[in-house]
Amino acid sequence: MSNDVKSGKEILDDFFKEIENIPNVDKVLARSLATLYDQGKLTDTNVKNELHTLREQDANQN
């Protein structure tokens, strides 16, 4: 049995790579968060701005 211990970065990399596959997750939001993470821009301000943008897009579609 292997006792490989993952670093925090490896855990986060795996999480954001698979975030869209989590049951009942909003795919658009998950993709947005994963993109911010990949770009190294996953900050409180950027997440708030992205949520605001997604809400506006959703409101415009309805």
Short mmCIF file of N, CA and C in Angstrom, two decimals:
data_model
loop_
_atom_site.label_atom_id
_atom_site.label_comp_id
_atom_site.label_asym_id
_atom_site.label_seq_id
_atom_site.Cartn_x
_atom_site.Cartn_y
_atom_site.Cartn_z
N MET A 1 0.85 -1.17 0.00
CA MET A 1 0.00 0.00 0.00
C MET A 1 0.90 1.24 0.00
N SER A 2 0.55 2.20 -0.82
CA SER A 2 1.35 3.42 -0.94
C SER A 2 0.85 4.47 0.03
N ASN A 3 1.76 5.15 0.68
CA ASN A 3 1.41 6.21 1.62
C ASN A 3 1.82 7.58 1.07
N ASP A 4 1.53 7.81 -0.22
CA ASP A 4 1.88 9.09 -0.82
C ASP A 4 1.04 10.19 -0.17
N VAL A 5 1.71 11.21 0.27
CA VAL A 5 1.04 12.34 0.89
C VAL A 5 1.06 13.49 -0.12
N LYS A 6 -0.12 14.02 -0.39
CA LYS A 6 -0.22 15.12 -1.35
C LYS A 6 0.00 16.44 -0.63
N SER A 7 0.60 17.36 -1.36
CA SER A 7 0.76 18.70 -0.82
C SER A 7 -0.57 19.45 -0.95
N GLY A 8 -0.67 20.56 -0.26
CA GLY A 8 -1.88 21.37 -0.36
C GLY A 8 -2.15 21.80 -1.79
N LYS A 9 -1.10 22.18 -2.53
CA LYS A 9 -1.26 22.59 -3.93
C LYS A 9 -1.78 21.44 -4.77
N GLU A 10 -1.26 20.24 -4.55
CA GLU A 10 -1.73 19.08 -5.31
C GLU A 10 -3.21 18.81 -5.03
N ILE A 11 -3.62 18.94 -3.78
CA ILE A 11 -5.02 18.74 -3.42
C ILE A 11 -5.90 19.76 -4.12
N LEU A 12 -5.47 21.04 -4.09
CA LEU A 12 -6.24 22.09 -4.77
C LEU A 12 -6.25 21.88 -6.27
N ASP A 13 -5.13 21.50 -6.86
CA ASP A 13 -5.08 21.23 -8.29
C ASP A 13 -6.09 20.15 -8.67
N ASP A 14 -6.11 19.07 -7.90
CA ASP A 14 -7.05 17.97 -8.15
C ASP A 14 -8.50 18.43 -7.99
N PHE A 15 -8.75 19.21 -6.95
CA PHE A 15 -10.11 19.69 -6.69
C PHE A 15 -10.62 20.54 -7.85
N PHE A 16 -9.83 21.51 -8.26
CA PHE A 16 -10.30 22.40 -9.32
C PHE A 16 -10.32 21.73 -10.69
N LYS A 17 -9.53 20.67 -10.85
CA LYS A 17 -9.57 19.91 -12.10
C LYS A 17 -10.89 19.14 -12.21
N GLU A 18 -11.42 18.71 -11.07
CA GLU A 18 -12.62 17.88 -11.04
C GLU A 18 -13.87 18.60 -10.55
N ILE A 19 -13.81 19.90 -10.30
CA ILE A 19 -14.92 20.62 -9.68
C ILE A 19 -16.22 20.51 -10.49
N GLU A 20 -16.10 20.47 -11.81
CA GLU A 20 -17.31 20.39 -12.64
C GLU A 20 -18.00 19.03 -12.55
N ASN A 21 -17.30 18.03 -12.04
CA ASN A 21 -17.86 16.69 -11.94
C ASN A 21 -18.54 16.41 -10.61
N ILE A 22 -18.54 17.39 -9.72
CA ILE A 22 -19.20 17.21 -8.43
C ILE A 22 -20.71 17.21 -8.66
N PRO A 23 -21.43 16.25 -8.11
CA PRO A 23 -22.89 16.19 -8.33
C PRO A 23 -23.58 17.48 -7.88
N ASN A 24 -24.52 17.91 -8.68
CA ASN A 24 -25.38 19.07 -8.41
C ASN A 24 -24.65 20.40 -8.39
N VAL A 25 -23.44 20.45 -8.91
CA VAL A 25 -22.71 21.72 -8.94
C VAL A 25 -23.11 22.49 -10.19
N ASP A 26 -23.17 23.80 -10.07
CA ASP A 26 -23.45 24.67 -11.22
C ASP A 26 -22.21 24.65 -12.11
N LYS A 27 -22.35 24.11 -13.32
CA LYS A 27 -21.20 23.91 -14.20
C LYS A 27 -20.54 25.22 -14.61
N VAL A 28 -21.33 26.26 -14.86
CA VAL A 28 -20.78 27.55 -15.28
C VAL A 28 -19.97 28.16 -14.14
N LEU A 29 -20.51 28.13 -12.96
CA LEU A 29 -19.81 28.68 -11.80
C LEU A 29 -18.53 27.87 -11.52
N ALA A 30 -18.63 26.55 -11.59
CA ALA A 30 -17.47 25.70 -11.36
C ALA A 30 -16.38 25.99 -12.38
N ARG A 31 -16.76 26.15 -13.63
CA ARG A 31 -15.79 26.44 -14.68
C ARG A 31 -15.12 27.80 -14.42
N SER A 32 -15.91 28.77 -14.00
CA SER A 32 -15.37 30.10 -13.70
C SER A 32 -14.36 30.06 -12.56
N LEU A 33 -14.70 29.34 -11.50
CA LEU A 33 -13.79 29.22 -10.37
C LEU A 33 -12.51 28.48 -10.76
N ALA A 34 -12.65 27.43 -11.55
CA ALA A 34 -11.49 26.67 -11.99
C ALA A 34 -10.58 27.54 -12.87
N THR A 35 -11.18 28.35 -13.71
CA THR A 35 -10.40 29.25 -14.57
C THR A 35 -9.64 30.27 -13.73
N LEU A 36 -10.31 30.87 -12.75
CA LEU A 36 -9.63 31.81 -11.86
C LEU A 36 -8.47 31.13 -11.14
N TYR A 37 -8.69 29.92 -10.68
CA TYR A 37 -7.63 29.19 -9.98
C TYR A 37 -6.45 28.93 -10.92
N ASP A 38 -6.76 28.47 -12.13
CA ASP A 38 -5.69 28.17 -13.10
C ASP A 38 -4.88 29.41 -13.44
N GLN A 39 -5.54 30.57 -13.46
CA GLN A 39 -4.85 31.82 -13.80
C GLN A 39 -4.13 32.43 -12.59
N GLY A 40 -4.29 31.80 -11.43
CA GLY A 40 -3.68 32.33 -10.22
C GLY A 40 -4.39 33.58 -9.71
N LYS A 41 -5.67 33.70 -10.06
CA LYS A 41 -6.45 34.89 -9.71
C LYS A 41 -7.63 34.56 -8.81
N LEU A 42 -7.55 33.49 -8.06
CA LEU A 42 -8.65 33.09 -7.18
C LEU A 42 -8.56 33.89 -5.88
N THR A 43 -9.08 35.12 -5.96
CA THR A 43 -9.09 36.01 -4.80
C THR A 43 -10.53 36.35 -4.46
N ASP A 44 -10.72 36.85 -3.27
CA ASP A 44 -12.06 37.26 -2.83
C ASP A 44 -12.69 38.23 -3.82
N THR A 45 -11.94 39.25 -4.22
CA THR A 45 -12.45 40.27 -5.12
C THR A 45 -12.80 39.69 -6.49
N ASN A 46 -11.93 38.85 -7.03
CA ASN A 46 -12.19 38.27 -8.34
C ASN A 46 -13.39 37.32 -8.31
N VAL A 47 -13.55 36.58 -7.23
CA VAL A 47 -14.71 35.68 -7.11
C VAL A 47 -15.99 36.51 -7.04
N LYS A 48 -15.98 37.58 -6.25
CA LYS A 48 -17.16 38.45 -6.17
C LYS A 48 -17.49 39.06 -7.52
N ASN A 49 -16.47 39.51 -8.23
CA ASN A 49 -16.69 40.10 -9.56
C ASN A 49 -17.25 39.06 -10.53
N GLU A 50 -16.74 37.86 -10.46
CA GLU A 50 -17.21 36.80 -11.35
C GLU A 50 -18.66 36.43 -11.03
N LEU A 51 -19.00 36.36 -9.76
CA LEU A 51 -20.39 36.08 -9.37
C LEU A 51 -21.32 37.18 -9.86
N HIS A 52 -20.88 38.42 -9.75
CA HIS A 52 -21.68 39.55 -10.24
C HIS A 52 -21.90 39.43 -11.74
N THR A 53 -20.85 39.10 -12.48
CA THR A 53 -20.94 38.94 -13.93
C THR A 53 -21.90 37.80 -14.29
N LEU A 54 -21.79 36.68 -13.59
CA LEU A 54 -22.66 35.54 -13.88
C LEU A 54 -24.11 35.86 -13.57
N ARG A 55 -24.36 36.61 -12.49
CA ARG A 55 -25.73 37.02 -12.17
C ARG A 55 -26.30 37.93 -13.25
N GLU A 56 -25.49 38.86 -13.74
CA GLU A 56 -25.95 39.76 -14.81
C GLU A 56 -26.25 38.98 -16.08
N GLN A 57 -25.39 38.03 -16.43
CA GLN A 57 -25.63 37.21 -17.62
C GLN A 57 -26.91 36.41 -17.47
N ASP A 58 -27.12 35.86 -16.27
CA ASP A 58 -28.33 35.07 -16.02
C ASP A 58 -29.57 35.94 -16.10
N ALA A 59 -29.50 37.15 -15.57
CA ALA A 59 -30.64 38.07 -15.61
C ALA A 59 -30.95 38.49 -17.04
N ASN A 60 -29.93 38.67 -17.86
CA ASN A 60 -30.12 39.06 -19.25
C ASN A 60 -30.71 37.94 -20.09
N GLN A 61 -30.49 36.70 -19.69
CA GLN A 61 -31.04 35.55 -20.42
C GLN A 61 -32.49 35.33 -20.10
N ASN A 62 -32.97 35.82 -18.98
CA ASN A 62 -34.35 35.60 -18.57
C ASN A 62 -35.23 36.74 -18.95
#
